[in-house]
mmCIF file of C-alpha atoms and ligand atoms in Angstrom:
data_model
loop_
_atom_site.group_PDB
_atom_site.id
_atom_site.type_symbol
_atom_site.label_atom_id
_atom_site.label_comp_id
_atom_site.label_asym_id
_atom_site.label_seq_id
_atom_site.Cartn_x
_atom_site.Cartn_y
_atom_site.Cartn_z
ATOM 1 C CA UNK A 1 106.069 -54.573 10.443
ATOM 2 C CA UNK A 2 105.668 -51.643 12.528
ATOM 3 C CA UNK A 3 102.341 -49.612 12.941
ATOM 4 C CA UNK A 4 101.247 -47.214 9.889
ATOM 5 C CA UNK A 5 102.698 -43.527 11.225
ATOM 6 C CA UNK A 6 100.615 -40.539 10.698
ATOM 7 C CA UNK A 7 101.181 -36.725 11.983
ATOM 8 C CA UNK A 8 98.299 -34.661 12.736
ATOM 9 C CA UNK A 9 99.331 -30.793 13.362
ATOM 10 C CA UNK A 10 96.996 -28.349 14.027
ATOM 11 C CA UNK A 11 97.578 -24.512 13.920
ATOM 12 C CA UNK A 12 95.804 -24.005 17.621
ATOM 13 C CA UNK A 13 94.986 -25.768 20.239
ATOM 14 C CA UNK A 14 91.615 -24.087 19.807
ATOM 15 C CA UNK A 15 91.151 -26.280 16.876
ATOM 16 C CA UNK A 16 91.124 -29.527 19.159
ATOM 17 C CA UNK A 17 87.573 -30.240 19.380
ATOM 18 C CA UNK A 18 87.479 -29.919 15.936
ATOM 19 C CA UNK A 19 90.037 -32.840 14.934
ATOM 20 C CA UNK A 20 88.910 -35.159 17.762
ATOM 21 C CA UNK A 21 87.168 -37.150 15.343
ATOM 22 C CA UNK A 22 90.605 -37.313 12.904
ATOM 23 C CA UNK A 23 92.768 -38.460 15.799
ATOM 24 C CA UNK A 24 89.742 -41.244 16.677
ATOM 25 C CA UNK A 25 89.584 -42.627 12.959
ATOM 26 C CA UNK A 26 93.310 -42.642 13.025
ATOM 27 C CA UNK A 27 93.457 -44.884 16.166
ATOM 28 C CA UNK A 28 90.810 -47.177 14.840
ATOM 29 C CA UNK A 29 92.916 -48.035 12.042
ATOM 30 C CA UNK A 30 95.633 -49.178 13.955
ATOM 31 C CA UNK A 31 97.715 -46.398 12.830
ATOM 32 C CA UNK A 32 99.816 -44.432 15.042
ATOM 33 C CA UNK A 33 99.563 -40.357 15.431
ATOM 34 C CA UNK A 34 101.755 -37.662 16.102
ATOM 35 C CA UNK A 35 99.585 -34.652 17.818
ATOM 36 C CA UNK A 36 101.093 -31.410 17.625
ATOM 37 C CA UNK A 37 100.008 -27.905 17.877
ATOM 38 C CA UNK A 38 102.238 -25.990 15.851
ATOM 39 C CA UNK A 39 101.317 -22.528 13.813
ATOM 40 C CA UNK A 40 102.591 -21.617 10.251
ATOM 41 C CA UNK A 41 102.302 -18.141 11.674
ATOM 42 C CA UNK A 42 103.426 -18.138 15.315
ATOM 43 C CA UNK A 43 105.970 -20.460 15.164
ATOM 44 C CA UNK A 44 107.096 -20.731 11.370
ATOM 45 C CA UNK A 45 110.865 -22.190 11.732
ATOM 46 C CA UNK A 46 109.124 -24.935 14.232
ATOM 47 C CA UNK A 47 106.479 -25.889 10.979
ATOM 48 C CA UNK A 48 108.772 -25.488 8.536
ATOM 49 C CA UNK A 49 111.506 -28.159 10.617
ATOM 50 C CA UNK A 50 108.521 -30.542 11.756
ATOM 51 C CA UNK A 51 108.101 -30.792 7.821
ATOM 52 C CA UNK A 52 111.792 -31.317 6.468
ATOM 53 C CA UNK A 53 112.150 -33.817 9.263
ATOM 54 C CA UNK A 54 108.961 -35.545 9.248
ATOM 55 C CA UNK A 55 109.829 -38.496 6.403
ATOM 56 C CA UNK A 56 113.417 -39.665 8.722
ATOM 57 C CA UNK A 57 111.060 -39.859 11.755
ATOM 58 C CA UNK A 58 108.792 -42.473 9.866
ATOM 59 C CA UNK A 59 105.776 -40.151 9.638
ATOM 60 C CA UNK A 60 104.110 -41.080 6.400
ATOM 61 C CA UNK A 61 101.525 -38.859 5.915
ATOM 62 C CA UNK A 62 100.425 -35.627 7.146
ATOM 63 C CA UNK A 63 97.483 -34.117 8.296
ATOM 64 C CA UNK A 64 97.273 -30.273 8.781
ATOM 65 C CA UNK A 65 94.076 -28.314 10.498
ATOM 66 C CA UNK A 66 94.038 -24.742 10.761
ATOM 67 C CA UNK A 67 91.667 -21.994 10.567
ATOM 68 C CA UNK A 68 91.652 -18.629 9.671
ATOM 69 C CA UNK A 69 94.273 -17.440 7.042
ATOM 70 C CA UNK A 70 95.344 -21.515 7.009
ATOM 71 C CA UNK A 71 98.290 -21.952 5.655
ATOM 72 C CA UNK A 72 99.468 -24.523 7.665
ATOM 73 C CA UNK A 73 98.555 -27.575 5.333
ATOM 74 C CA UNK A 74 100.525 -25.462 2.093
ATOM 75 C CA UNK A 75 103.748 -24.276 3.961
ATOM 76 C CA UNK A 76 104.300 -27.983 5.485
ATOM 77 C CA UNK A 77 103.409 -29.513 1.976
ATOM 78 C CA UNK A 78 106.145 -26.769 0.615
ATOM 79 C CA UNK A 79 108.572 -28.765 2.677
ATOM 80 C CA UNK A 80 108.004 -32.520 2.115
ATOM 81 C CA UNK A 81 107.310 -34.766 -0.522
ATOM 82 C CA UNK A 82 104.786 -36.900 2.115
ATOM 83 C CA UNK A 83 101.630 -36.487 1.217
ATOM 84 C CA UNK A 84 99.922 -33.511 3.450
ATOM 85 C CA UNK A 85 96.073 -33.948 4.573
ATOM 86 C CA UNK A 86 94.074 -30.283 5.243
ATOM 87 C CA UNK A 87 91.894 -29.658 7.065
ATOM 88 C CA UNK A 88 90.128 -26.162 7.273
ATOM 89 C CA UNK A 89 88.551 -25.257 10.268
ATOM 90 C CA UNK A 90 85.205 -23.353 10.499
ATOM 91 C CA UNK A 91 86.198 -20.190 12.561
ATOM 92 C CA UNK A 92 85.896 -17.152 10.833
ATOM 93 C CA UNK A 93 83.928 -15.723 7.691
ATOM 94 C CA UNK A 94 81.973 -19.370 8.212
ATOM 95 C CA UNK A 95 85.116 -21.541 7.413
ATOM 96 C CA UNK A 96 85.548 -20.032 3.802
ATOM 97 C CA UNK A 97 88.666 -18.035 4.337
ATOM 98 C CA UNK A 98 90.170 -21.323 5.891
ATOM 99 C CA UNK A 99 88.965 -23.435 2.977
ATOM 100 C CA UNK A 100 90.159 -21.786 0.092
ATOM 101 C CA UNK A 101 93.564 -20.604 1.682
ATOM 102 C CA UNK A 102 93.658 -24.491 1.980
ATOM 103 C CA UNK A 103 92.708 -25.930 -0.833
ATOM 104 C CA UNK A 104 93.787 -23.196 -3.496
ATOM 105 C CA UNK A 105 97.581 -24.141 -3.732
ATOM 106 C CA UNK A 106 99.624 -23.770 -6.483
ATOM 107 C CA UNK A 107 100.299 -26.332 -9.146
ATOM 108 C CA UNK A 108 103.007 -28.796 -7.729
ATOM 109 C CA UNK A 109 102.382 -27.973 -3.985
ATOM 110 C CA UNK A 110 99.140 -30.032 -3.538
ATOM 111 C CA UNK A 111 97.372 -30.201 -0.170
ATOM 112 C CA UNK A 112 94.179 -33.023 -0.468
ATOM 113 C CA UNK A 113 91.903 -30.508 1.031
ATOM 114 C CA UNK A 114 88.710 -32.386 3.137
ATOM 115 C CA UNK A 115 85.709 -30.419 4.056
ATOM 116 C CA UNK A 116 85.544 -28.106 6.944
ATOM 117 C CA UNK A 117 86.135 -29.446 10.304
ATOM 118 C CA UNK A 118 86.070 -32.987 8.719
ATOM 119 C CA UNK A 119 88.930 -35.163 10.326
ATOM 120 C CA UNK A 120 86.740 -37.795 9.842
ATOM 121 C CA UNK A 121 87.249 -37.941 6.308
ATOM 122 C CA UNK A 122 91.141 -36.749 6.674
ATOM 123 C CA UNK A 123 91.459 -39.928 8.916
ATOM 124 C CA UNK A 124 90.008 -41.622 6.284
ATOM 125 C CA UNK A 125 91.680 -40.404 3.363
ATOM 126 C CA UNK A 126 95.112 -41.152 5.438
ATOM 127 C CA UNK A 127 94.071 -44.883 6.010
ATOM 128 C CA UNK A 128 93.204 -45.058 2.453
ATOM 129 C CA UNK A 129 96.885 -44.146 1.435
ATOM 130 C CA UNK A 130 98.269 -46.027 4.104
ATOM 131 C CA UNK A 131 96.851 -49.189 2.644
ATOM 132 C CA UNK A 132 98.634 -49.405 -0.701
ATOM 133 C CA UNK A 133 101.591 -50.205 1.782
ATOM 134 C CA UNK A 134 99.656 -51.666 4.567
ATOM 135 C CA UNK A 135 97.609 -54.933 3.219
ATOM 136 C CA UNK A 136 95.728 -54.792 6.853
ATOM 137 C CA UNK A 137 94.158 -51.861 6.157
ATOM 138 C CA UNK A 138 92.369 -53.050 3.374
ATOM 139 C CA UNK A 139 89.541 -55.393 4.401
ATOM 140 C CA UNK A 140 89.213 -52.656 7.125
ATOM 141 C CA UNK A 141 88.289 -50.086 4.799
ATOM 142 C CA UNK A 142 85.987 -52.038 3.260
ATOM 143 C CA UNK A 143 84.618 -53.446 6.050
ATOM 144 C CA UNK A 144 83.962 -49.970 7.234
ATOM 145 C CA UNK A 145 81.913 -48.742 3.890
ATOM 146 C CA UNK A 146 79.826 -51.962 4.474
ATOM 147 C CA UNK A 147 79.001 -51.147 8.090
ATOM 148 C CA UNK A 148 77.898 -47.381 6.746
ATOM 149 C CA UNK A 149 75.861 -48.877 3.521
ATOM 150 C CA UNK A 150 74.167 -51.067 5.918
ATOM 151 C CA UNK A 151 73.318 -48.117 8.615
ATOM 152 C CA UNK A 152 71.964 -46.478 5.364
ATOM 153 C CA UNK A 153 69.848 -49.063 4.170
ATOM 154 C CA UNK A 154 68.039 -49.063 8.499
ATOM 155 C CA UNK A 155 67.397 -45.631 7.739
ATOM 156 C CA UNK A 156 66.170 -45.940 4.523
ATOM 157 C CA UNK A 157 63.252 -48.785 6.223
ATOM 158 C CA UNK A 158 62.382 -46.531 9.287
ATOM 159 C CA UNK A 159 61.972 -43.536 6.249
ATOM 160 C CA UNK A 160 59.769 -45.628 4.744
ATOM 161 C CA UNK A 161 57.858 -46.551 7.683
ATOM 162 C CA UNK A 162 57.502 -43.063 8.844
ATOM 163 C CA UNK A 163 56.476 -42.140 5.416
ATOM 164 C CA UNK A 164 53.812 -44.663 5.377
ATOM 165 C CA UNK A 165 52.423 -43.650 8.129
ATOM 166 C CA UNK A 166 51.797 -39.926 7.231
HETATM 167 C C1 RP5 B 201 94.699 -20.601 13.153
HETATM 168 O O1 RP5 B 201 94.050 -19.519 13.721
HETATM 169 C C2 RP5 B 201 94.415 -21.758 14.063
HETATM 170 O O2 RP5 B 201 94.456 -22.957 13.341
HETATM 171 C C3 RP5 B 201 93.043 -21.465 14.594
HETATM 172 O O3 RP5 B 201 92.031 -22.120 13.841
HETATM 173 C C4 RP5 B 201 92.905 -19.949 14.399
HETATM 174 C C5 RP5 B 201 92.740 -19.182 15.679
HETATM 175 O O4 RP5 B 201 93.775 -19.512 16.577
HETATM 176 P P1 RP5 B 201 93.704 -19.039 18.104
HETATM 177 O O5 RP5 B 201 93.688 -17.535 18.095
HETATM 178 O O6 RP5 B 201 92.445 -19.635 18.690
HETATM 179 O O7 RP5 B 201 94.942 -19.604 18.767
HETATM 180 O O8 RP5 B 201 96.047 -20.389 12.989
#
């Protein structure tokens, strides 16, 4: 079977810094990922094809980052049934104007809106989808939430340690 497909668009190229960490969760995964800067403002035909033509190209889900007045993540969810991924970026007004134009969509258009500037989690979140078709992913996942518990529970000992010896 071929590699899990994923899209990542974001609305700038000024938002790159800011997705690194989606594109690097992504590629840990094993799942392949589209990069493209393309704006639901700037260029609208471009976001509105990229999204009507996604599903034939074998993308299967979709992440969206944008800032700002962010539609992005709604107008490319407005034209596909894939599932669509937001991310709002922290730029103006401290990230709210870019979270709630993101996450406030209309019943029957959703966009699964992640916290600000967290591709982390939207890499996440995609792997997490991609694994009720890919078994692989899986033990991966939960291999992953062991590896964090058990980073939790070193912290929680040198806390303890530190605490003591107040
Ligand atoms: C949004 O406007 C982009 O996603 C970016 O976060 C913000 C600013 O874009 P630039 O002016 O830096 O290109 O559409």
């Amino acid at each position: 079977m071929a590699n899990p497909k994923a899209a990542l668009i974001m609305g700038s190229d000024s938002d790159f810094d800011k997705v690194k960490g989606c594109i690097t969760k992504l590629k840990e995964f094993g799942i392949d990922v589209e990069v493209n800067v393309i704006s639901a403002h700037r260029t609208p035909e471009k976001a509105m094809e990229y999204a009507k033509t996604a599903e034939n190209k074998g993308i299967e889900v979709i992440i969206c980052a944008a800032g700002m007045a962010a539609h992005l993540g709604g107008v490319v969810a407005a034209n596909t049934t894939l599932p669509v991924i937001g991310i709002p970026i922290e730029s103006t007004f401290n990230g709210m104007d870019a979270l709630l134009a993101t996450v406030q969509m209309p019943p029957g258009i959703p966009v699964a809106t992640v916290g600000l500037n967290n591709g982390t989690n939207a890499g996440i979140l995609a792997a997490e989808m991609l694994a009720l078709k890919y078994d692989y992913l899986k033990p991966m996942l939960k291999d992953a939430r062991a590896e964090m518990a058990a980073g939790v529970e070193k912290k929680d000992a040198v806390i303890k340690e530190k605490a003591a010896a107040l």
